[in-house]
Amino acid sequence: MLASARTVAEALPELLVEARQVGNTVATGWHGRRRAGPGETFWQFRPFSMGEPARRIDWRRSARDEHLYVREREWEAAHTIWLWADLSPSMNFGSKLAPVVKRDRALVLMLALASMLSGSGERVGLPGLTRPITSRDAPERLAAALAHATRTDALPDTTSVRRFSDVVLIADFLDPIAAVTDWVGRVASTGARGHLVQILDPIEESFPFDGRVEFRDPEGGLRLTTGRAEGWREAYQARLAARKAQLREIAGRAGWSHILHHTDRPATEPLLALHGRLSGQPGGITSGMGGL
């Protein structure tokens, strides 16, 4: 685990730069959860309603025609979004079909999202590692916390998660499904909303292996050799499809979103999908980003 942590620490400076670039690309048009309320930013004019205090009338705007108008400001209450990238050994995998390993893509997505959210005044944090912070340098502070972490579990601690917050979990979700079900249940019981972003390498979808191939489990080190790998393709793809369906069902029962992303696709795709979910836009559960 310490060797893995050092590898993550070494990669973080470069990934932070990429995350800032990706975040800036998607940030155009990011408006957060806009609604009327206390704040300083002008939102809109609306017709004056009888019974309201006269001090709310904007007389300059009302002087343009025969109607009375009220100037509304945008609600600016900060929201807490907990972010987590699975850095377990299975995420340190990449094939020749993709430009990055799953771990690096997960970190870029997490840090880019932190950059976008903190830039719009939201609080972001790493559950179990940091407190929620509102700062322009939030991505750097989260990266520093990760660089010094002695352990990075696939599923984060849920003790600090509270109602009205959001939790974004970026992982390959190849852990035992019972552990994922239990984790989602604990977070959902707090009243928080959740978003599962599943990261897969394209070779994990296509299984293009033929002939004699040795497979190794990166978590436990188990090795398995087959003489005709092509004979396993159909059964493997059926099991993977079943796993993705289970994740969609788990997310759906909790009212959460599920986004599938492949590492040969642009990082902007899942970020745009997350933007829709975090900003409260309609559209239900998002799935299939990058293709099934």
Short mmCIF file of C-alpha atoms in Angstrom, two decimals:
data_model
loop_
_atom_site.label_atom_id
_atom_site.label_comp_id
_atom_site.label_asym_id
_atom_site.label_seq_id
_atom_site.Cartn_x
_atom_site.Cartn_y
_atom_site.Cartn_z
CA MET A 1 0.00 0.00 0.00
CA LEU A 2 2.85 2.44 0.77
CA ALA A 3 4.45 1.75 -2.60
CA SER A 4 1.10 2.43 -4.27
CA ALA A 5 0.68 5.64 -2.28
CA ARG A 6 4.09 6.89 -3.45
CA THR A 7 3.10 6.19 -7.04
CA VAL A 8 -0.08 8.22 -6.58
CA ALA A 9 1.87 11.06 -4.95
CA GLU A 10 4.31 11.18 -7.87
CA ALA A 11 1.49 11.27 -10.42
CA LEU A 12 -0.63 13.94 -8.70
CA PRO A 13 1.16 17.13 -9.91
CA GLU A 14 0.71 16.18 -13.57
CA LEU A 15 -2.86 14.98 -12.97
CA LEU A 16 -3.71 18.28 -11.23
CA VAL A 17 -2.72 20.22 -14.34
CA GLU A 18 -4.83 17.95 -16.53
CA ALA A 19 -7.75 18.19 -14.09
CA ARG A 20 -7.66 22.01 -14.19
CA GLN A 21 -7.71 21.93 -18.01
CA VAL A 22 -10.60 19.46 -18.16
CA GLY A 23 -12.51 21.37 -15.48
CA ASN A 24 -12.09 24.67 -17.33
CA THR A 25 -13.40 23.06 -20.51
CA VAL A 26 -16.59 21.88 -18.83
CA ALA A 27 -17.02 24.83 -16.44
CA THR A 28 -18.46 27.09 -19.15
CA GLY A 29 -22.16 27.30 -18.40
CA TRP A 30 -21.83 25.80 -14.91
CA HIS A 31 -24.47 27.62 -12.85
CA GLY A 32 -24.96 25.35 -9.85
CA ARG A 33 -28.36 25.11 -8.21
CA ARG A 34 -29.90 28.44 -9.21
CA ARG A 35 -32.96 29.68 -7.32
CA ALA A 36 -34.20 32.87 -5.70
CA GLY A 37 -32.91 33.64 -2.22
CA PRO A 38 -30.32 35.54 -0.17
CA GLY A 39 -27.27 36.60 -2.12
CA GLU A 40 -25.65 39.43 -4.05
CA THR A 41 -25.87 38.17 -7.64
CA PHE A 42 -28.79 39.44 -9.75
CA TRP A 43 -30.97 36.64 -11.10
CA GLN A 44 -34.16 38.04 -12.64
CA PHE A 45 -37.04 40.51 -12.44
CA ARG A 46 -40.49 39.18 -11.59
CA PRO A 47 -43.90 40.89 -11.30
CA PHE A 48 -44.71 42.43 -7.91
CA SER A 49 -47.39 40.50 -5.96
CA MET A 50 -49.99 42.28 -3.85
CA GLY A 51 -49.22 41.92 -0.14
CA GLU A 52 -45.42 42.08 -0.55
CA PRO A 53 -43.50 44.90 1.17
CA ALA A 54 -43.21 47.95 -1.09
CA ARG A 55 -39.45 48.12 -0.40
CA ARG A 56 -38.96 45.10 -2.66
CA ILE A 57 -40.11 47.03 -5.73
CA ASP A 58 -37.38 47.96 -8.20
CA TRP A 59 -38.63 51.43 -9.16
CA ARG A 60 -36.12 51.94 -11.99
CA ARG A 61 -37.25 48.80 -13.78
CA SER A 62 -40.92 49.49 -12.98
CA ALA A 63 -40.68 52.96 -14.51
CA ARG A 64 -40.20 51.46 -17.97
CA ASP A 65 -43.84 50.40 -18.26
CA GLU A 66 -47.08 50.27 -16.30
CA HIS A 67 -46.20 47.22 -14.16
CA LEU A 68 -44.34 46.86 -10.88
CA TYR A 69 -41.31 44.54 -10.71
CA VAL A 70 -39.21 42.97 -7.96
CA ARG A 71 -35.47 42.36 -8.39
CA GLU A 72 -34.60 38.79 -7.33
CA ARG A 73 -31.11 37.67 -6.35
CA GLU A 74 -29.64 34.22 -6.79
CA TRP A 75 -29.59 31.84 -3.84
CA GLU A 76 -25.96 31.35 -2.80
CA ALA A 77 -26.03 28.83 0.04
CA ALA A 78 -23.02 26.51 -0.24
CA HIS A 79 -23.58 22.80 -0.61
CA THR A 80 -21.32 19.93 0.51
CA ILE A 81 -20.14 17.40 -2.06
CA TRP A 82 -17.99 14.50 -0.90
CA LEU A 83 -15.65 13.15 -3.59
CA TRP A 84 -13.87 9.82 -3.69
CA ALA A 85 -11.67 8.02 -6.23
CA ASP A 86 -10.99 4.31 -5.77
CA LEU A 87 -7.20 3.88 -5.68
CA SER A 88 -7.16 0.14 -4.96
CA PRO A 89 -4.83 -2.09 -7.04
CA SER A 90 -7.48 -3.03 -9.63
CA MET A 91 -7.67 0.64 -10.66
CA ASN A 92 -3.96 0.69 -11.59
CA PHE A 93 -4.75 -1.03 -14.87
CA GLY A 94 -4.60 0.19 -18.43
CA SER A 95 -4.42 -1.49 -21.81
CA LYS A 96 -3.06 -0.42 -25.17
CA LEU A 97 -6.63 0.49 -26.15
CA ALA A 98 -6.68 3.50 -23.80
CA PRO A 99 -4.24 6.38 -23.12
CA VAL A 100 -4.49 6.22 -19.31
CA VAL A 101 -4.91 3.75 -16.47
CA LYS A 102 -8.23 3.72 -14.63
CA ARG A 103 -6.69 5.21 -11.48
CA ASP A 104 -5.37 8.30 -13.27
CA ARG A 105 -8.67 8.93 -15.04
CA ALA A 106 -10.55 8.61 -11.73
CA LEU A 107 -8.20 11.14 -10.09
CA VAL A 108 -8.53 13.59 -12.97
CA LEU A 109 -12.32 13.38 -12.81
CA MET A 110 -12.35 13.87 -9.03
CA LEU A 111 -9.93 16.83 -9.07
CA ALA A 112 -11.61 18.46 -12.08
CA LEU A 113 -14.96 18.20 -10.32
CA ALA A 114 -13.40 19.69 -7.18
CA SER A 115 -12.09 22.59 -9.26
CA MET A 116 -15.49 23.28 -10.84
CA LEU A 117 -17.45 22.96 -7.60
CA SER A 118 -15.10 25.04 -5.47
CA GLY A 119 -15.02 27.67 -8.19
CA SER A 120 -18.80 28.05 -7.88
CA GLY A 121 -18.63 28.37 -4.08
CA GLU A 122 -19.48 24.81 -3.06
CA ARG A 123 -17.80 22.87 -0.24
CA VAL A 124 -15.85 19.78 -1.27
CA GLY A 125 -14.07 17.14 0.78
CA LEU A 126 -12.70 13.60 0.92
CA PRO A 127 -14.77 11.49 3.35
CA GLY A 128 -12.57 10.24 6.16
CA LEU A 129 -9.59 12.34 5.03
CA THR A 130 -10.56 16.02 4.98
CA ARG A 131 -13.24 18.38 6.20
CA PRO A 132 -15.40 20.12 3.55
CA ILE A 133 -13.61 23.22 2.27
CA THR A 134 -14.60 26.20 0.13
CA SER A 135 -11.48 27.46 -1.58
CA ARG A 136 -10.12 28.11 -5.04
CA ASP A 137 -7.17 25.83 -4.24
CA ALA A 138 -9.43 22.97 -3.13
CA PRO A 139 -8.06 20.56 -5.79
CA GLU A 140 -4.49 21.12 -4.55
CA ARG A 141 -5.55 20.64 -0.93
CA LEU A 142 -7.42 17.43 -1.71
CA ALA A 143 -4.44 16.15 -3.72
CA ALA A 144 -2.12 16.90 -0.79
CA ALA A 145 -4.40 14.93 1.54
CA LEU A 146 -4.33 11.97 -0.85
CA ALA A 147 -0.55 12.16 -1.24
CA HIS A 148 -0.11 11.79 2.53
CA ALA A 149 -2.84 9.20 3.09
CA THR A 150 -1.59 5.89 4.48
CA ARG A 151 -4.59 4.01 3.08
CA THR A 152 -7.09 4.62 0.32
CA ASP A 153 -9.95 2.15 0.49
CA ALA A 154 -12.14 1.37 -2.51
CA LEU A 155 -15.23 2.46 -0.56
CA PRO A 156 -14.74 5.49 1.69
CA ASP A 157 -15.80 6.04 5.29
CA THR A 158 -19.35 7.39 5.62
CA THR A 159 -19.21 8.80 9.17
CA SER A 160 -19.01 12.44 8.04
CA VAL A 161 -21.78 12.21 5.40
CA ARG A 162 -24.92 14.14 6.32
CA ARG A 163 -28.35 14.89 4.89
CA PHE A 164 -28.60 17.32 1.97
CA SER A 165 -25.04 16.54 0.79
CA ASP A 166 -23.91 14.66 -2.32
CA VAL A 167 -21.39 11.83 -2.57
CA VAL A 168 -19.57 11.11 -5.85
CA LEU A 169 -17.81 7.75 -5.93
CA ILE A 170 -15.52 7.05 -8.91
CA ALA A 171 -14.44 3.39 -9.16
CA ASP A 172 -14.45 0.30 -11.34
CA PHE A 173 -16.89 -1.39 -8.91
CA LEU A 174 -15.30 -4.80 -9.35
CA ASP A 175 -15.40 -5.39 -5.59
CA PRO A 176 -17.92 -7.89 -4.15
CA ILE A 177 -21.36 -6.52 -4.97
CA ALA A 178 -22.53 -7.08 -1.39
CA ALA A 179 -19.97 -4.53 -0.14
CA VAL A 180 -21.21 -1.95 -2.66
CA THR A 181 -24.84 -2.61 -1.73
CA ASP A 182 -24.08 -2.17 1.96
CA TRP A 183 -22.11 1.04 1.38
CA VAL A 184 -24.85 2.60 -0.77
CA GLY A 185 -27.44 1.64 1.85
CA ARG A 186 -25.48 3.35 4.65
CA VAL A 187 -25.00 6.56 2.67
CA ALA A 188 -28.62 6.63 1.44
CA SER A 189 -29.88 6.21 5.02
CA THR A 190 -28.33 9.59 5.89
CA GLY A 191 -30.50 11.33 3.31
CA ALA A 192 -27.52 12.20 1.09
CA ARG A 193 -27.69 11.86 -2.69
CA GLY A 194 -25.15 9.68 -4.46
CA HIS A 195 -23.57 9.31 -7.88
CA LEU A 196 -21.71 6.18 -8.98
CA VAL A 197 -19.19 6.72 -11.78
CA GLN A 198 -17.98 3.38 -13.09
CA ILE A 199 -14.59 3.48 -14.83
CA LEU A 200 -13.65 0.62 -17.15
CA ASP A 201 -10.84 0.07 -19.62
CA PRO A 202 -12.19 -0.81 -23.10
CA ILE A 203 -10.34 -4.12 -23.04
CA GLU A 204 -12.41 -5.05 -19.98
CA GLU A 205 -15.51 -4.72 -22.14
CA SER A 206 -14.33 -6.40 -25.35
CA PHE A 207 -12.22 -9.25 -23.87
CA PRO A 208 -10.25 -9.62 -27.16
CA PHE A 209 -8.02 -12.44 -25.90
CA ASP A 210 -7.25 -15.57 -27.91
CA GLY A 211 -5.18 -18.67 -27.28
CA ARG A 212 -3.10 -19.22 -24.15
CA VAL A 213 -3.42 -16.29 -21.73
CA GLU A 214 -2.50 -15.89 -18.06
CA PHE A 215 -4.83 -13.68 -16.01
CA ARG A 216 -3.74 -12.23 -12.66
CA ASP A 217 -5.90 -10.76 -9.90
CA PRO A 218 -4.25 -7.43 -8.90
CA GLU A 219 -5.94 -7.49 -5.49
CA GLY A 220 -5.08 -10.99 -4.27
CA GLY A 221 -2.37 -12.07 -6.73
CA LEU A 222 -4.31 -15.14 -7.93
CA ARG A 223 -3.13 -16.38 -11.34
CA LEU A 224 -5.27 -18.29 -13.83
CA THR A 225 -4.08 -19.68 -17.17
CA THR A 226 -6.33 -20.73 -20.04
CA GLY A 227 -5.38 -22.48 -23.27
CA ARG A 228 -8.32 -21.01 -25.27
CA ALA A 229 -9.21 -17.59 -23.87
CA GLU A 230 -11.69 -16.96 -26.69
CA GLY A 231 -13.87 -19.68 -25.24
CA TRP A 232 -14.41 -17.57 -22.10
CA ARG A 233 -15.46 -14.40 -23.94
CA GLU A 234 -19.21 -14.93 -24.01
CA ALA A 235 -19.48 -15.99 -20.36
CA TYR A 236 -17.21 -13.14 -19.23
CA GLN A 237 -19.18 -10.49 -21.11
CA ALA A 238 -22.44 -11.86 -19.71
CA ARG A 239 -21.10 -11.58 -16.15
CA LEU A 240 -19.85 -8.04 -16.75
CA ALA A 241 -23.22 -7.03 -18.19
CA ALA A 242 -24.91 -8.51 -15.13
CA ARG A 243 -22.59 -6.54 -12.83
CA LYS A 244 -23.41 -3.26 -14.61
CA ALA A 245 -27.12 -4.05 -14.40
CA GLN A 246 -26.75 -4.71 -10.66
CA LEU A 247 -25.07 -1.34 -10.17
CA ARG A 248 -27.83 0.43 -12.08
CA GLU A 249 -30.41 -1.34 -9.93
CA ILE A 250 -28.59 -0.47 -6.68
CA ALA A 251 -28.36 3.18 -7.74
CA GLY A 252 -31.96 3.24 -8.91
CA ARG A 253 -33.34 1.88 -5.64
CA ALA A 254 -31.57 4.68 -3.75
CA GLY A 255 -32.61 7.36 -6.25
CA TRP A 256 -28.98 7.81 -7.28
CA SER A 257 -27.32 8.15 -10.68
CA HIS A 258 -25.04 5.65 -12.39
CA ILE A 259 -22.59 6.76 -15.09
CA LEU A 260 -20.48 4.36 -17.13
CA HIS A 261 -17.24 5.75 -18.55
CA HIS A 262 -14.49 4.09 -20.59
CA THR A 263 -10.92 5.33 -20.43
CA ASP A 264 -10.65 5.65 -24.23
CA ARG A 265 -13.35 8.36 -24.13
CA PRO A 266 -12.85 12.06 -23.20
CA ALA A 267 -12.93 12.89 -19.50
CA THR A 268 -15.37 15.71 -20.26
CA GLU A 269 -18.20 13.23 -20.92
CA PRO A 270 -18.77 11.98 -17.36
CA LEU A 271 -18.17 15.49 -16.01
CA LEU A 272 -20.98 16.86 -18.17
CA ALA A 273 -23.26 14.08 -16.95
CA LEU A 274 -22.33 14.83 -13.33
CA HIS A 275 -22.98 18.52 -13.94
CA GLY A 276 -26.56 17.68 -14.87
CA ARG A 277 -27.10 15.58 -11.78
CA LEU A 278 -25.43 17.94 -9.29
CA SER A 279 -27.19 21.01 -10.64
CA GLY A 280 -30.55 19.31 -10.23
CA GLN A 281 -31.40 19.09 -13.91
CA PRO A 282 -34.07 16.51 -14.82
CA GLY A 283 -33.19 13.40 -16.73
CA GLY A 284 -33.25 10.59 -14.23
CA ILE A 285 -30.43 8.10 -13.90
CA THR A 286 -27.62 8.70 -16.38
CA SER A 287 -25.95 5.64 -17.79
CA GLY A 288 -23.94 4.50 -20.77
CA MET A 289 -21.49 7.40 -21.14
CA GLY A 290 -18.88 6.04 -23.51
CA GLY A 291 -21.10 3.28 -24.83
CA LEU A 292 -22.01 -0.17 -23.67
#
